[in-house]
């Protein structure tokens, strides 16, 4: 199988985590999710977790130097040597430049930036209903993807930053600091856009078939 070095782009609540876990299973790629890494660091009470915590609670981005160091170290791990799916990184032009430089240093280049597009009003509805199973990490939605029988809804947890005021701040930060990456990757002919308002299965099918085509092109 060809090497796939991929990033998932999109606003909060676009479905990056939902799609990321399925795509990494499909293509055998490590799912490198910055938000999950920062939340794990916060739970573990590390210095990184303490620094990140106050930015995350406010819906602001963690400083570039902190995030870039964390991700470049993660991408040096053996399991990312033949491909990866980054979810939540890069989020600024400085992060995108750092990723490109690191890949170039190792004779690699990004295969594609997968943009999951969703309007703001859909984001607010999705994040207010999002719940996570702390035992498995499985993401649910109270209306769109409710937990099955056997999973106790009362045991599911809501993320601290899914309160409506914080979601609105996260959206504003996305439009100011991350949206410019759409033009950045489009200019480099790396952007693939997907309609994130479709069902999770439809979004998955569209991204999956694009990746199968890209893998075949890389192999040719
Ligand atoms: P992070 O954890 O990355 O959050 P995010 O990007 O805001 O994305 P989310 O995890 O909220 O949403 P998602 O797109 O994964 O959607 P999901 O699949 O869960 O980052 C958190 C914080 O960490 C940031 O605010 C920042 O402080 C910091 N941080 C992280 N990376 C950073 C970086 N690079 N630089 C600086 N700071 C950084 O789906 C959402 C809901 O919708 C779920 O309930 C799901 O069931 C439902 N759903 C999903 N798809 C569909 C669909 N197609 N139809 C209907 N419902 C759907």
Short mmCIF file of N, CA and C and ligand atoms in Angstrom, two decimals, residues 11-18 34-35 38-39 55-56 60-62 67 88-89 91 95 126-127 130 139-141 144-145 159 161 170 196 198-200 203, ligand 1:
data_model
loop_
_atom_site.label_atom_id
_atom_site.label_comp_id
_atom_site.label_asym_id
_atom_site.label_seq_id
_atom_site.Cartn_x
_atom_site.Cartn_y
_atom_site.Cartn_z
N UNK A 11 -13.93 22.74 10.95
CA UNK A 11 -14.27 23.42 12.20
C UNK A 11 -14.48 22.43 13.33
N UNK A 12 -14.57 22.93 14.57
CA UNK A 12 -14.93 22.05 15.67
C UNK A 12 -16.26 21.38 15.35
N UNK A 13 -16.39 20.11 15.67
CA UNK A 13 -17.67 19.43 15.45
C UNK A 13 -17.93 19.01 14.02
N UNK A 14 -16.95 19.18 13.13
CA UNK A 14 -17.17 18.80 11.72
C UNK A 14 -17.29 17.30 11.56
N UNK A 15 -16.71 16.55 12.52
CA UNK A 15 -16.72 15.09 12.41
C UNK A 15 -15.32 14.53 12.18
N UNK A 16 -14.28 15.31 12.53
CA UNK A 16 -12.90 14.86 12.29
C UNK A 16 -12.60 13.61 13.12
N UNK A 17 -12.99 13.64 14.40
CA UNK A 17 -12.73 12.48 15.27
C UNK A 17 -13.53 11.27 14.82
N UNK A 18 -14.80 11.50 14.47
CA UNK A 18 -15.68 10.41 14.02
C UNK A 18 -15.09 9.73 12.78
N UNK A 34 -4.56 15.86 18.06
CA UNK A 34 -3.92 16.77 19.03
C UNK A 34 -4.81 17.00 20.26
N UNK A 35 -6.13 17.18 20.04
CA UNK A 35 -7.02 17.42 21.18
C UNK A 35 -6.97 16.25 22.15
N UNK A 38 -3.70 16.30 24.08
CA UNK A 38 -3.68 17.35 25.12
C UNK A 38 -4.57 16.97 26.30
N UNK A 39 -5.75 16.36 26.00
CA UNK A 39 -6.63 15.95 27.11
C UNK A 39 -5.97 14.84 27.94
N UNK A 55 -5.82 27.22 27.97
CA UNK A 55 -6.20 27.64 26.60
C UNK A 55 -7.43 26.86 26.15
N UNK A 56 -7.42 25.55 26.41
CA UNK A 56 -8.53 24.69 25.94
C UNK A 56 -9.84 25.11 26.59
N UNK A 60 -9.33 28.77 23.19
CA UNK A 60 -8.23 29.37 22.43
C UNK A 60 -7.24 28.30 21.98
N UNK A 61 -6.41 28.64 21.02
CA UNK A 61 -5.38 27.69 20.58
C UNK A 61 -4.22 27.67 21.57
N UNK A 62 -3.68 26.51 21.80
CA UNK A 62 -2.46 26.34 22.59
C UNK A 62 -1.32 26.94 21.73
N UNK A 67 2.65 23.12 20.64
CA UNK A 67 1.98 22.11 19.81
C UNK A 67 2.93 21.53 18.77
N UNK A 88 -6.61 17.68 13.78
CA UNK A 88 -6.50 18.85 14.67
C UNK A 88 -5.15 19.55 14.56
N UNK A 89 -4.32 19.12 13.66
CA UNK A 89 -3.02 19.76 13.39
C UNK A 89 -2.75 19.62 11.90
N UNK A 91 -3.23 23.90 12.64
CA UNK A 91 -4.36 24.82 12.82
C UNK A 91 -3.94 26.26 12.56
N UNK A 95 2.08 26.33 11.98
CA UNK A 95 2.07 24.87 12.18
C UNK A 95 2.18 24.14 10.84
N UNK A 126 -24.40 20.16 16.93
CA UNK A 126 -23.65 18.90 17.13
C UNK A 126 -22.92 18.88 18.46
N UNK A 127 -22.26 19.99 18.79
CA UNK A 127 -21.42 19.94 19.99
C UNK A 127 -22.25 19.99 21.27
N UNK A 130 -23.08 16.33 21.85
CA UNK A 130 -22.01 15.31 21.83
C UNK A 130 -21.79 14.73 23.23
N UNK A 139 -17.47 8.20 20.37
CA UNK A 139 -18.19 9.47 20.36
C UNK A 139 -19.64 9.20 19.95
N UNK A 140 -20.61 9.75 20.71
CA UNK A 140 -22.04 9.65 20.37
C UNK A 140 -22.64 11.04 20.22
N UNK A 141 -23.87 11.08 19.71
CA UNK A 141 -24.65 12.32 19.73
C UNK A 141 -26.03 11.96 20.23
N UNK A 144 -28.34 12.50 16.93
CA UNK A 144 -27.92 11.98 15.61
C UNK A 144 -27.28 10.60 15.68
N UNK A 145 -26.71 10.24 16.83
CA UNK A 145 -26.00 8.96 16.93
C UNK A 145 -26.09 8.48 18.38
N UNK A 159 -17.71 17.08 27.07
CA UNK A 159 -16.43 17.79 27.16
C UNK A 159 -16.64 19.18 27.76
N UNK A 161 -15.25 21.90 27.03
CA UNK A 161 -15.26 23.00 26.05
C UNK A 161 -16.45 22.89 25.09
N UNK A 170 -14.54 28.92 20.03
CA UNK A 170 -13.75 27.99 19.22
C UNK A 170 -14.02 28.21 17.73
N UNK A 196 -19.62 17.86 5.04
CA UNK A 196 -19.74 17.24 6.37
C UNK A 196 -21.15 17.25 6.91
N UNK A 198 -23.59 15.67 5.45
CA UNK A 198 -24.18 14.36 5.12
C UNK A 198 -24.05 13.43 6.34
N UNK A 199 -24.65 12.24 6.23
CA UNK A 199 -24.57 11.32 7.37
C UNK A 199 -23.11 10.86 7.57
N UNK A 200 -22.77 10.41 8.78
CA UNK A 200 -21.39 9.95 9.00
C UNK A 200 -20.99 8.86 8.00
N UNK A 203 -20.27 10.52 4.57
CA UNK A 203 -18.99 11.26 4.59
C UNK A 203 -17.85 10.25 4.53
P1 LIG B 1 -9.94 19.22 19.41
O1 LIG B 1 -10.15 18.14 20.39
O2 LIG B 1 -9.10 18.95 18.19
O3 LIG B 1 -11.35 19.80 19.01
P2 LIG B 1 -11.95 20.40 17.64
O4 LIG B 1 -11.08 20.56 16.47
O5 LIG B 1 -12.61 21.65 18.12
O6 LIG B 1 -12.83 19.28 17.15
P3 LIG B 1 -13.85 18.44 17.93
O7 LIG B 1 -13.13 17.29 18.58
O8 LIG B 1 -14.70 19.30 18.84
O9 LIG B 1 -14.82 17.97 16.77
P4 LIG B 1 -14.64 16.88 15.63
O10 LIG B 1 -14.49 17.57 14.32
O11 LIG B 1 -13.61 15.86 16.00
O12 LIG B 1 -16.12 16.27 15.68
P5 LIG B 1 -16.65 14.86 16.24
O13 LIG B 1 -16.24 13.76 15.33
O14 LIG B 1 -16.36 14.71 17.71
O15 LIG B 1 -9.25 20.48 20.12
C1 LIG B 1 -9.65 20.92 21.40
C2 LIG B 1 -8.77 22.07 21.86
O16 LIG B 1 -7.38 21.63 21.94
C3 LIG B 1 -8.72 23.30 20.94
O17 LIG B 1 -9.80 24.17 21.16
C4 LIG B 1 -7.35 23.91 21.34
O18 LIG B 1 -7.44 24.60 22.57
C5 LIG B 1 -6.48 22.68 21.54
N1 LIG B 1 -5.77 22.27 20.31
C6 LIG B 1 -5.95 21.10 19.62
N2 LIG B 1 -5.14 21.08 18.52
C7 LIG B 1 -4.46 22.25 18.52
C8 LIG B 1 -3.50 22.82 17.63
N3 LIG B 1 -3.07 22.18 16.52
N4 LIG B 1 -3.01 24.06 17.92
C9 LIG B 1 -3.40 24.71 19.03
N5 LIG B 1 -4.32 24.23 19.90
C10 LIG B 1 -4.83 23.00 19.65
O19 LIG B 1 -18.24 15.10 16.04
C11 LIG B 1 -18.93 16.09 16.81
C12 LIG B 1 -20.36 15.57 17.15
O20 LIG B 1 -21.12 15.48 15.94
C13 LIG B 1 -20.39 14.15 17.77
O21 LIG B 1 -21.42 14.10 18.72
C14 LIG B 1 -20.69 13.20 16.59
O22 LIG B 1 -21.41 12.05 16.99
C15 LIG B 1 -21.56 14.11 15.69
N6 LIG B 1 -21.34 13.88 14.26
C16 LIG B 1 -20.15 13.66 13.63
N7 LIG B 1 -20.34 13.53 12.30
C17 LIG B 1 -21.69 13.69 12.08
C18 LIG B 1 -22.50 13.70 10.91
N8 LIG B 1 -21.97 13.49 9.69
N9 LIG B 1 -23.83 13.91 11.07
C19 LIG B 1 -24.38 14.13 12.30
N10 LIG B 1 -23.65 14.13 13.45
C20 LIG B 1 -22.31 13.92 13.34
#
